[in-house]
XYZ file of C-alpha atoms in Angstrom:
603
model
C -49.401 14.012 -54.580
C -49.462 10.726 -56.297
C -48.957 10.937 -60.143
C -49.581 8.462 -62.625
C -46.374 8.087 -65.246
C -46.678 6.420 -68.686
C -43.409 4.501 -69.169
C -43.426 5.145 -73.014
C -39.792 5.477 -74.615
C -40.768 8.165 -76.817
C -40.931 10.046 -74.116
C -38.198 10.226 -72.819
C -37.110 13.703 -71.477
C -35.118 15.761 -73.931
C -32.564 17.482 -71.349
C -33.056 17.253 -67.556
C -31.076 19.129 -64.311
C -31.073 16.155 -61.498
C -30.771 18.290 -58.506
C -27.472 17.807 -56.170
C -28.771 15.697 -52.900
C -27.259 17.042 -50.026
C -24.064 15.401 -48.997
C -24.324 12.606 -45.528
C -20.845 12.953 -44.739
C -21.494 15.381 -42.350
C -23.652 13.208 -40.726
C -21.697 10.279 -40.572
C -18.662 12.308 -39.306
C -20.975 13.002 -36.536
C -21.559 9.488 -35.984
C -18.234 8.399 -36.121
C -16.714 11.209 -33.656
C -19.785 10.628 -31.382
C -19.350 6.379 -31.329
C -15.547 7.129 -31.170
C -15.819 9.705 -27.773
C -18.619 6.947 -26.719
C -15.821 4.408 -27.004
C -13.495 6.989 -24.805
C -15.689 7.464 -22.520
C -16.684 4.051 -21.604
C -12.828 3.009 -21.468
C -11.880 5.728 -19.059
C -11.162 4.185 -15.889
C -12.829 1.194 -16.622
C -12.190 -1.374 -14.049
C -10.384 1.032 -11.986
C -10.210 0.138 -8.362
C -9.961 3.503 -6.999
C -13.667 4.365 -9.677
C -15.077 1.697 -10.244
C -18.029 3.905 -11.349
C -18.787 7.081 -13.506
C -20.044 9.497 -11.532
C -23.597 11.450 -12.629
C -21.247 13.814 -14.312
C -20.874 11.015 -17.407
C -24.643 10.779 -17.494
C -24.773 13.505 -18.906
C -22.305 12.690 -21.542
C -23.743 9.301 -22.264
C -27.293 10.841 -22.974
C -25.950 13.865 -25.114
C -23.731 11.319 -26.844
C -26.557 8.810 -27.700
C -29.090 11.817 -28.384
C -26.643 12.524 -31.037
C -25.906 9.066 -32.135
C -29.829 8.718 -32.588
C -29.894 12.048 -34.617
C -27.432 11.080 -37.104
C -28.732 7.566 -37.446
C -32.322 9.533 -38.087
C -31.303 12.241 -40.656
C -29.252 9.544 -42.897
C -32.424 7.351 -42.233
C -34.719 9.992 -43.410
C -32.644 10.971 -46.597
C -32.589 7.151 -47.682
C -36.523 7.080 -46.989
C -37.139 9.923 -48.692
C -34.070 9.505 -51.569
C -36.462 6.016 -51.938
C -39.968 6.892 -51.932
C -39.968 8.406 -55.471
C -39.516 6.785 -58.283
C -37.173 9.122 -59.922
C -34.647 11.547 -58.915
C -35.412 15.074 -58.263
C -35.154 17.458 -60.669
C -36.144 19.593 -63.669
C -36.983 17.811 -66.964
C -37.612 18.647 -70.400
C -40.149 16.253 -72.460
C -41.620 16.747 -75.497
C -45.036 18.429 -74.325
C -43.941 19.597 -70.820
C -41.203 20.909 -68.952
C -41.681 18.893 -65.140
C -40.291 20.679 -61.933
C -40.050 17.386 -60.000
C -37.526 18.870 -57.675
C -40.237 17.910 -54.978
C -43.146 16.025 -54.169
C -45.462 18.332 -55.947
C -45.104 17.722 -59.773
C -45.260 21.123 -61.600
C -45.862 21.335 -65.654
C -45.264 23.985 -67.818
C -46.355 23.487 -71.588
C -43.777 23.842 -73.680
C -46.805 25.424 -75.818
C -46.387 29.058 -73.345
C -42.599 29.017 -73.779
C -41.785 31.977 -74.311
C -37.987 31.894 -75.365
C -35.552 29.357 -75.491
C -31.953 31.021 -75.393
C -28.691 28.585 -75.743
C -25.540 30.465 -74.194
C -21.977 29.192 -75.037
C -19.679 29.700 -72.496
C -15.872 30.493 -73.037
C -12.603 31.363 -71.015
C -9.556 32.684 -72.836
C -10.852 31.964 -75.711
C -11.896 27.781 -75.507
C -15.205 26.552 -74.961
C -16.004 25.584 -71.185
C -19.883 24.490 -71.200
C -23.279 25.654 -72.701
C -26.572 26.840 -71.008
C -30.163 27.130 -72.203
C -32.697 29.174 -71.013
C -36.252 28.041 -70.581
C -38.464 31.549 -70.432
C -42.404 30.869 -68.920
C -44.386 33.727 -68.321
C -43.840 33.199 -64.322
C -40.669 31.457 -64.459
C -37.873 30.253 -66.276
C -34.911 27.112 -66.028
C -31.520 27.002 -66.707
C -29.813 23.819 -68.160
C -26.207 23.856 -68.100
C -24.378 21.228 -70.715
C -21.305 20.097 -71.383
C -20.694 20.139 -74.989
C -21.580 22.339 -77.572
C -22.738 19.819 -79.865
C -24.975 17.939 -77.371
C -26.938 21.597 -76.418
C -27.348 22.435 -79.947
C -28.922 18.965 -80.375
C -31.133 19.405 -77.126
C -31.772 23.202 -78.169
C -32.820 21.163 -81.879
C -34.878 18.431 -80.370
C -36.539 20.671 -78.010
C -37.809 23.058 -81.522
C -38.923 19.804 -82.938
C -41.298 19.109 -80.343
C -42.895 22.769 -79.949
C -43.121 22.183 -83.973
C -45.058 19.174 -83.928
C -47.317 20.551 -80.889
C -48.292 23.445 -82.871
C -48.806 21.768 -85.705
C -51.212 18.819 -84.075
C -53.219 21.659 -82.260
C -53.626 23.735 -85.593
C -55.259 20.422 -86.822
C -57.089 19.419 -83.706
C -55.712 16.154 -83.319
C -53.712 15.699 -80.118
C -53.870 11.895 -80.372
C -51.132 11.494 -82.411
C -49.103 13.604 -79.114
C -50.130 10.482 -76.934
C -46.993 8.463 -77.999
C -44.606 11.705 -76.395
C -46.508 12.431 -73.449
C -45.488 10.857 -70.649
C -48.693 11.854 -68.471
C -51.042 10.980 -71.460
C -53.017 8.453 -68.852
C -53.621 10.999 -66.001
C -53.855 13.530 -68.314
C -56.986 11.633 -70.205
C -58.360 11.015 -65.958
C -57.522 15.093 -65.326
C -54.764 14.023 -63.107
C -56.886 12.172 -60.514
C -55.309 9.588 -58.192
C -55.287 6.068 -58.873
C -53.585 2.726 -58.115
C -54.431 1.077 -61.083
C -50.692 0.679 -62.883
C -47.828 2.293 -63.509
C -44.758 4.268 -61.024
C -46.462 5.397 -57.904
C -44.519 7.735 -55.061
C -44.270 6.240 -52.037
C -45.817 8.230 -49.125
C -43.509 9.942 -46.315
C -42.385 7.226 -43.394
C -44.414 8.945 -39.981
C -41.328 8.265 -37.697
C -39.600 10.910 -40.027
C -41.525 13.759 -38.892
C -40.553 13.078 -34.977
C -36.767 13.221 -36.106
C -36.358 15.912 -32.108
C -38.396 13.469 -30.104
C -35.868 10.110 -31.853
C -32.981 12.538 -30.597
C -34.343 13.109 -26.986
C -35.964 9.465 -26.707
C -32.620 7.665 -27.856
C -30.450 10.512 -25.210
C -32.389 9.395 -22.664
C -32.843 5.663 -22.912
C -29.631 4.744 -24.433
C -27.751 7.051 -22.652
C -28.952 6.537 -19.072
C -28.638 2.480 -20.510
C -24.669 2.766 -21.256
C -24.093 4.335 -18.045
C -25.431 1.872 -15.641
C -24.631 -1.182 -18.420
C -21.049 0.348 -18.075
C -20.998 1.171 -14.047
C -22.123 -2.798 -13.864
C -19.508 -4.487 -16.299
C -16.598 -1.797 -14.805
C -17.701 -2.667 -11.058
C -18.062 -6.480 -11.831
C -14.503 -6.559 -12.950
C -13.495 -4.794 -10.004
C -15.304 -7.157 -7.705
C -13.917 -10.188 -9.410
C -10.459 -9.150 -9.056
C -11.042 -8.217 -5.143
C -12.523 -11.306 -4.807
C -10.128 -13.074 -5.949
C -6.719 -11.316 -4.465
C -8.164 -9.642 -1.344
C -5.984 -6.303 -0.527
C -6.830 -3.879 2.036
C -5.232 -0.950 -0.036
C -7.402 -1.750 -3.209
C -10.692 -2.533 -1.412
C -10.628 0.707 0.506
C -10.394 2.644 -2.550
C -13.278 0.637 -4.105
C -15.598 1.599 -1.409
C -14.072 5.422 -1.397
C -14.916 5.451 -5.229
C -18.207 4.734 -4.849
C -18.439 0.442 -6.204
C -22.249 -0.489 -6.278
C -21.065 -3.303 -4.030
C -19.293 -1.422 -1.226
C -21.558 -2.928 1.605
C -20.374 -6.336 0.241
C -16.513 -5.541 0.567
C -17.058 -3.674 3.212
C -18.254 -6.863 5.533
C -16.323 -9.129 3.697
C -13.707 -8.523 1.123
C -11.879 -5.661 3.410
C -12.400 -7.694 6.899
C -11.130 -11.607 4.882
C -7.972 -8.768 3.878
C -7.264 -7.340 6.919
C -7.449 -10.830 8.621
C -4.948 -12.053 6.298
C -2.767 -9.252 7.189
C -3.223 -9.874 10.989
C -2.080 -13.920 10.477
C 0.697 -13.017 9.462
C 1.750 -12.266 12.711
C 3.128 -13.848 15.640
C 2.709 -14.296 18.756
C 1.787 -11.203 21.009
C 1.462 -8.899 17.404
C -0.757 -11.397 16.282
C -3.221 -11.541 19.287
C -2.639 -7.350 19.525
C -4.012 -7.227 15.404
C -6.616 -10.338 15.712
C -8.214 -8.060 18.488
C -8.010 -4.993 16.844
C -9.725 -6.375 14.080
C -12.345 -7.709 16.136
C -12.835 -4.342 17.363
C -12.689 -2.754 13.996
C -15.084 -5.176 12.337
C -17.148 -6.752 14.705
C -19.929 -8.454 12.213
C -18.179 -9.030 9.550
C -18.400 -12.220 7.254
C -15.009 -13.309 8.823
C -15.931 -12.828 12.677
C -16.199 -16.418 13.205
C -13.010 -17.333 11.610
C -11.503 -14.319 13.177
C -12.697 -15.103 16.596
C -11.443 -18.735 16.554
C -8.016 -17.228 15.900
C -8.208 -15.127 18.532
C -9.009 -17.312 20.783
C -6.078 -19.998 19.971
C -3.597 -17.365 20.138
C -4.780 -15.825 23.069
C -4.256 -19.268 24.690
C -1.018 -19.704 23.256
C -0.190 -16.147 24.493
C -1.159 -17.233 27.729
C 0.838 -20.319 27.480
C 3.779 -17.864 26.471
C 4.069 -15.741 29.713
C 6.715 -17.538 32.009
C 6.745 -14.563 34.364
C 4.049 -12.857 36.872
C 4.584 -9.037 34.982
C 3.529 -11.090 32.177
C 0.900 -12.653 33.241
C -0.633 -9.865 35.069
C -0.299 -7.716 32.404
C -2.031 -10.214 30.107
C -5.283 -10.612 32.376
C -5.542 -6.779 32.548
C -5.293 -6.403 29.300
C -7.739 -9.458 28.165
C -9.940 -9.998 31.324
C -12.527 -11.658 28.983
C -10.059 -14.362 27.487
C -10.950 -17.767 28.437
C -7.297 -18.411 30.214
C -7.832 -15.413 32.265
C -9.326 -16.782 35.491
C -6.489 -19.698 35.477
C -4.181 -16.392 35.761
C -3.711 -16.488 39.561
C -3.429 -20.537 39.629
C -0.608 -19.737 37.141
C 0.844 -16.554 39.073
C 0.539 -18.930 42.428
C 2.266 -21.856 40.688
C 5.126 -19.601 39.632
C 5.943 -18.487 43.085
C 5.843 -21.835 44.371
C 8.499 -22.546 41.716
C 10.211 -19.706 42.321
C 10.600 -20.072 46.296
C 11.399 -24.456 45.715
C 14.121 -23.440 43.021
C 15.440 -20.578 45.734
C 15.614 -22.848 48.467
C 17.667 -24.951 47.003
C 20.209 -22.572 46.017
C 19.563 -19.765 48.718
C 22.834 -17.752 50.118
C 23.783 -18.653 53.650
C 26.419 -16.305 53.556
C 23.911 -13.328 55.266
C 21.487 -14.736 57.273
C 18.991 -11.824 56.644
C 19.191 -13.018 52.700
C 16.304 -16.091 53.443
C 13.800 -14.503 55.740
C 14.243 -11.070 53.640
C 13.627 -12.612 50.176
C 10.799 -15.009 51.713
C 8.649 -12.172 53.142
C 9.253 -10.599 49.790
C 7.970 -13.006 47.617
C 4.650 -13.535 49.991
C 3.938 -9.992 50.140
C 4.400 -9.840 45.922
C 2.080 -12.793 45.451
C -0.471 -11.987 48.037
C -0.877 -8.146 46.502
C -0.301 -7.054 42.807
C 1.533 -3.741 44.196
C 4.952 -2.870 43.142
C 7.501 -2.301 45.770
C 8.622 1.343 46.411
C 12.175 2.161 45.708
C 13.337 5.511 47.335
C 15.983 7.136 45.763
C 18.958 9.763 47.258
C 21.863 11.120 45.233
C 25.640 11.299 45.536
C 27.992 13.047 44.134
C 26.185 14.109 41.255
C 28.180 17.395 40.832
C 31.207 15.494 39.964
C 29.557 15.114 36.452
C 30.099 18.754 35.403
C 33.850 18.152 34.419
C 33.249 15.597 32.349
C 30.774 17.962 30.437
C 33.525 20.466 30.515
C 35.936 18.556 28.206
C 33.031 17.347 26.145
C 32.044 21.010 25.589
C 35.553 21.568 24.462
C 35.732 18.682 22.227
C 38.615 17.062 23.902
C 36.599 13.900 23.849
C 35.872 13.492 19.937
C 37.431 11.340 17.633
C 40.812 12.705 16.201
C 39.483 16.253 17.147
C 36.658 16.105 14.763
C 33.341 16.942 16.833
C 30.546 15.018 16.286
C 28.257 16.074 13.873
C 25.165 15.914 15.727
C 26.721 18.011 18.601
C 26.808 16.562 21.952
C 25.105 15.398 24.345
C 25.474 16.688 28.167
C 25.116 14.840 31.121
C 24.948 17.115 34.106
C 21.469 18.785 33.432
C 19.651 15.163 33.031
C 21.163 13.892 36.100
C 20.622 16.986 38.371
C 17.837 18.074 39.558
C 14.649 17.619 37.853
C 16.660 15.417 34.832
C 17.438 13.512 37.891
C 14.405 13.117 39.134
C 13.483 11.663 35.116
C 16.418 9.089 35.850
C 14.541 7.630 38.251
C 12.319 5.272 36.387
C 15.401 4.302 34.162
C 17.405 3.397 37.440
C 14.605 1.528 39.612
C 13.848 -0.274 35.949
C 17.877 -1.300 36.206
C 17.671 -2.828 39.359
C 14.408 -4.753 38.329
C 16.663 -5.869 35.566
C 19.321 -6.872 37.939
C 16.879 -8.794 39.963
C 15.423 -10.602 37.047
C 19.208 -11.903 36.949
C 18.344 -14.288 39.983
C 14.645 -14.086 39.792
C 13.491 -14.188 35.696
C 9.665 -14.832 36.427
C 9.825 -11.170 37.692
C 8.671 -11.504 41.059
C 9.873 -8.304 42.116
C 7.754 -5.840 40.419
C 9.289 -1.908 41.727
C 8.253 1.450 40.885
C 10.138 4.675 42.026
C 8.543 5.415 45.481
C 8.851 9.116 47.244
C 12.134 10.990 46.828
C 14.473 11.302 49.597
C 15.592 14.643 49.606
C 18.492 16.694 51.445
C 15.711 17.523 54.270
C 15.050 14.229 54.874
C 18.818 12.747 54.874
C 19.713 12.850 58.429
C 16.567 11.107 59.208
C 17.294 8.108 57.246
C 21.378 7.173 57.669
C 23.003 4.790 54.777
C 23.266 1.547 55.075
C 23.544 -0.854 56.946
C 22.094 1.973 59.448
C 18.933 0.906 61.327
C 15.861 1.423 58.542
C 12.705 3.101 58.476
C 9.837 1.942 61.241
C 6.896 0.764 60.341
C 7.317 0.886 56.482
C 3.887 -0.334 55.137
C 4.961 -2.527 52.533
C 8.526 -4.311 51.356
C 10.966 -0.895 50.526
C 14.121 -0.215 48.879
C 16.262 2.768 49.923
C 18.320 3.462 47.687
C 21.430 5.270 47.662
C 23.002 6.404 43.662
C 26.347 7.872 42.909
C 26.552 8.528 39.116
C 30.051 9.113 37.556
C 31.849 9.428 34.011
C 33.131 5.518 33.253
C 35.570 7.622 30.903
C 33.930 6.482 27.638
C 31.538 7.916 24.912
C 29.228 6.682 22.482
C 28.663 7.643 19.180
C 25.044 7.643 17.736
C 24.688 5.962 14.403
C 20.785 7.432 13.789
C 21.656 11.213 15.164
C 25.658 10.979 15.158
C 25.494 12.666 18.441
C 27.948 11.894 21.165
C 26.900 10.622 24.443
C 29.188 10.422 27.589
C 29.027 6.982 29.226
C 27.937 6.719 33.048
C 28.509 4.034 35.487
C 25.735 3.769 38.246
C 26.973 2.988 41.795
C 24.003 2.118 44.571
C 23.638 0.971 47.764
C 20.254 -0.880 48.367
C 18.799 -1.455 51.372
C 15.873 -3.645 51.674
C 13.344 -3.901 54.163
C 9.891 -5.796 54.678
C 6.947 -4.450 57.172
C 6.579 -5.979 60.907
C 10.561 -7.043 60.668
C 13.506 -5.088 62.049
C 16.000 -6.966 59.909
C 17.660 -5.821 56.646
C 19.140 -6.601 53.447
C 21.652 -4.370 52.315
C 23.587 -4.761 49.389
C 25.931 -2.427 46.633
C 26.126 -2.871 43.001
C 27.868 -1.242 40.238
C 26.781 -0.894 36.924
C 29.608 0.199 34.010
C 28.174 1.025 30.252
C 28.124 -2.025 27.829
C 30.881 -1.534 25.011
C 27.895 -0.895 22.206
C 24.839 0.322 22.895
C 21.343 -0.637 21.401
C 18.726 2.139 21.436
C 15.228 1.445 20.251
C 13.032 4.077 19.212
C 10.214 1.736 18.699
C 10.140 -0.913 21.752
C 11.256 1.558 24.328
C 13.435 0.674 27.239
C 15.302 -2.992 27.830
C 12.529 -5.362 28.840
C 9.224 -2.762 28.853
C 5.714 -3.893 28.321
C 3.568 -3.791 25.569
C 1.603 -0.476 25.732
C 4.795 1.841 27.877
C 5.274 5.038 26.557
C 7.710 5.497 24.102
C 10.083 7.809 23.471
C 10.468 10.966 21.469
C 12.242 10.416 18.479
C 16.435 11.578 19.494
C 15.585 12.260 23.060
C 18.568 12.625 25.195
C 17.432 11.309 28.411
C 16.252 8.152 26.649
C 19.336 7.419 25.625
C 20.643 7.851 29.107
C 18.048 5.796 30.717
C 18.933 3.092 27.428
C 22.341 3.061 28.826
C 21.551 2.619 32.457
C 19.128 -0.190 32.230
C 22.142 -2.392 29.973
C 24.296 -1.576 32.330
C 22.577 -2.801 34.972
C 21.513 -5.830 32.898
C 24.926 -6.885 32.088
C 27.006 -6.316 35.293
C 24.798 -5.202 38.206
C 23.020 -8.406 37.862
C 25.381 -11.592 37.943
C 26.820 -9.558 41.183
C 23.459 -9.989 42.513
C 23.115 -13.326 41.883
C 26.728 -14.035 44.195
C 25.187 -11.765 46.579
C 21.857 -14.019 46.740
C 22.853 -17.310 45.672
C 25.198 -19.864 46.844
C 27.633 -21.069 44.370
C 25.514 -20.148 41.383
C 25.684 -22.440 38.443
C 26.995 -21.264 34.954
C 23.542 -20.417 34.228
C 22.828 -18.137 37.237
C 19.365 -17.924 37.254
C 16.383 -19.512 39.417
């Protein structure tokens, strides 16, 4: 309702109880905790490689958080609106006609004409004065003022007689115009209290927006909140990006795309594949064509493939370049039959012989006349057919290992009595029987060691060929014996006598103790369609130090051989045999082959 107020200063209101407004600081603690946990959660990981984005989990907090944001910012909105739209604070006043519940909207007079008691109450506690009351009695309701001073209510309480006096006296005589000058509603008294706009202190209606307070809350939840989340996911991801962009690292980007970035597909084709081709340049050589095709493999459209593949392709030619010998060669066609050096593989295997037979002629052995023709019909069969030669194998003697296992059992072969404390390691069961047969490999890879003494292209490719076993003995007599008939392709009989060289070796990864063997054998050597033979012994002692490599494998060995179990026994053994052979089997080969070898004894 819109009242009409008469700004006169006589009537000014005798005693008045503003009422209390309700305290905001409830709602701007909610504001502040709810900006403040906004803050939190908008920091959390932000930038994070490994989450670059909120999950829909923090939806849900964003939109709760800004629904509350919005309902705070609405209720302190709505009390200054509504604190504003009247032109006086609420409350109960006393004037000198009317008592005016203005405590809301609705203006409600009582005539001070129907009071029906006006009682002043002095308050005390232990004996002083604390404050005063007065009570305003209406037939259907009454008003308490409280005062401070007792002075001050008895001077309200005074004033508020005065008034009732003059009423009553201006209504016994009929004239109320002289009331005009205390009545602050004189003017819309005089128009029965009918709306106007004419003059004077108008309320202000109600704002709309402030009766939609629930929908504000679930509007600003939703809009806001689902806006701070992806505004937030974007900024936290582009810093992410940025950074990957500019310092590529295969770690990093991988836990980008596991956390979800909204560019993933990007650094998945690009950022990850221009890191992992960084990695693989660093490389060299063979590792470096091995990780350049891996990556190929791994990321075959990727926005690096053409860089990539260019790479590849120069260091599969210098790889190519790199292989002086035919193992090497062959092993690179098989393994990269598509590379564009491949087909000039057997020109290069071809040209290698050639080299090898010119460089052998020149400093053959004329000492055994079966050395040329021998080694001649080797080398033609081994370039004409990629087949390694078979090398047949008979033991000797291999009993006379069990004493030395005996006084390694007892310890009489440790250092100063102490035993080793890895234990030790015996030699008998991985040179007898089927530990023998395991040897083989180790001992036919020896004597391809011995040969690549004399021969370092590699000519001679062998592989362990069937066993020769006690059955079979007297059908085959040692060398220099007549040989097998009609052997099908270039064979090596060989016979191996394996004894204690009276030394052990100490492991520095396992500190286990290993006895050290020296390899005796008798080769004989024969080619198909020729009755002639090459016979020859060598002897192979243990180096003074040993080398084992858990990660490369045996002395020499491809890429791609097995490797070994991690402490294995036998490999050690087989370690030891192929470095002997290495180091002593093969410069007696080269006296055996060549004439008056040089200081540097090879081809």
């Amino acid at each position: 309702m819109r009242s009409l107020v008469s700004v006169s200063p006589s009537a000014a209101p005798i005693c008045r109880r503003v009422s209390k407004a309700r305290s905001p600081v409830l709602w701007y603690l909610l504001l502040i905790l709810t900006l403040s946990a906004m803050v939190v959660g908008v920091l959390h990981q932000f930038g994070a490689s490994a989450a670059p984005v909120q999950d829909r989990r923090w939806l849900g907090f964003y939109v709760a958080a800004c629904g509350l944001i919005g309902l705070a910012l609405s209720m302190l909105g709505r009390r200054s609106a509504l604190r504003g739209s009247l032109p006086f604070a609420p409350g109960v006043y006393v004037f000198p006609l009317d008592l005016v519940d203005a405590r809301t909207r609705e203006l409600e007079l009582y005539p001070l004409s129907d009071l029906q008691s006006i009682d002043p109450v002095h308050h005390t506690k232990g004996g002083k004065y604390t404050y005063s009351t007065l009570w305003f009695a209406f037939p259907e309701k009454s008003f308490v003022f409280e005062i401070k001073g007792q002075d001050q209510a008895e001077s309200q309480l005074a004033a508020v007689q005065s008034s009732r006096q003059i009423l009553l006296q201006a209504m016994a005589r009929g004239d109320l115009s002289e009331l005009l000058a205390f009545d602050p509603f004189a003017d819309a008294r005089a128009r029965n209290f009918l709306p106007t706009n004419d003059f004077g202190l108008l309320a202000k209606g109600r704002p709309g927006w402030t009766r939609f307070i629930w929908a504000i809350t679930l509007i600003c939840g939703l809009v806001f909140g689902v806006a701070t989340w992806r505004l937030r996911n974007w900024q936290s991801d582009q810093r992410v990006f940025a950074r990957l962009e500019a310092h590529p690292e295969v770690a990093l980007a991988e836990a980008y795309v596991r956390g979800g970035g909204l560019r993933s597909p990007e650094v998945s084709s690009t950022i990850i594949p221009k890191a992992k081709l960084a990695e693989a340049k660093k490389e060299k050589g063979g590792r470096l064509v091995e990780e350049l095709d891996k990556f190929l493999k791994a990321y075959p459209k990727s926005g690096v493939e053409a860089e990539a593949r260019a790479l590849f392709r120069d260091a599969l030619h210098a790889e190519f370049l790199a292989q002086t010998t035919v193992s090497g060669v062959r092993a690179f066609i098989a393994r990269y039959p598509d590379a564009p050096d491949a087909f000039q593989g057997q020109t290069k295997i071809r040209d290698v012989y050639a080299e090898t037979r010119a460089t052998f002629k020149q400093k053959q052995s004329t000492s055994d006349k079966n050395v040329v023709p021998i080694i001649e019909s080797m080398l033609t069969w081994a370039e004409e057919r990629p087949v390694p030669f078979d090398v047949r194998i008979r033991r000797r003697n291999v009993a006379g290992l069990a004493a030395a296992d005996r006084l390694l059992a007892k310890g009489l072969l440790d250092d100063d009595g102490a035993p080793a404390p890895g234990g030790a390691a015996e030699v008998t069961p991985l040179f007898a029987g089927e530990g023998g047969k395991a040897r083989d490999a180790a001992i036919v890879r020896g004597i391809e060691r011995a040969f690549h003494a004399v021969f370092p292209a590699d000519v001679f490719p062998l592989k362990v060929g069937a066993s020769i076993d006690e059955a079979t003995a007297a059908e085959l007599p040692p060398p220099p014996k007549p040989p097998f008939p009609n052997v099908p392709s270039p064979t090596l009989v060989v016979d191996v006598d394996v004894a204690w060289s009276g030394a052990t070796f100490l492991s520095r990864d396992t500190k286990r103790r290993y006895l050290g063997v020296q390899v005796k054998v008798d080769v004989l050597i024969q080619v198909p369609q020729d009755l002639r033979v090459l016979t020859f012994s060598l002897k192979a002692t243990p180096p003074e130090t040993l080398p084992v490599d858990w990660i490369s494998g045996l002395p020499g060995s491809l890429p791609g051989a097995p490797l070994p179990p991690p402490g294995d026994d036998g490999f050690v053994y087989d370690a030891l045999i192929v470095s002997a052979f290495e180091e002593t089997a093969g410069p007696k080969l080269v006296s055996l082959l060549l004439a008056a070898p040089p200081a540097s004894s090879r081809l």
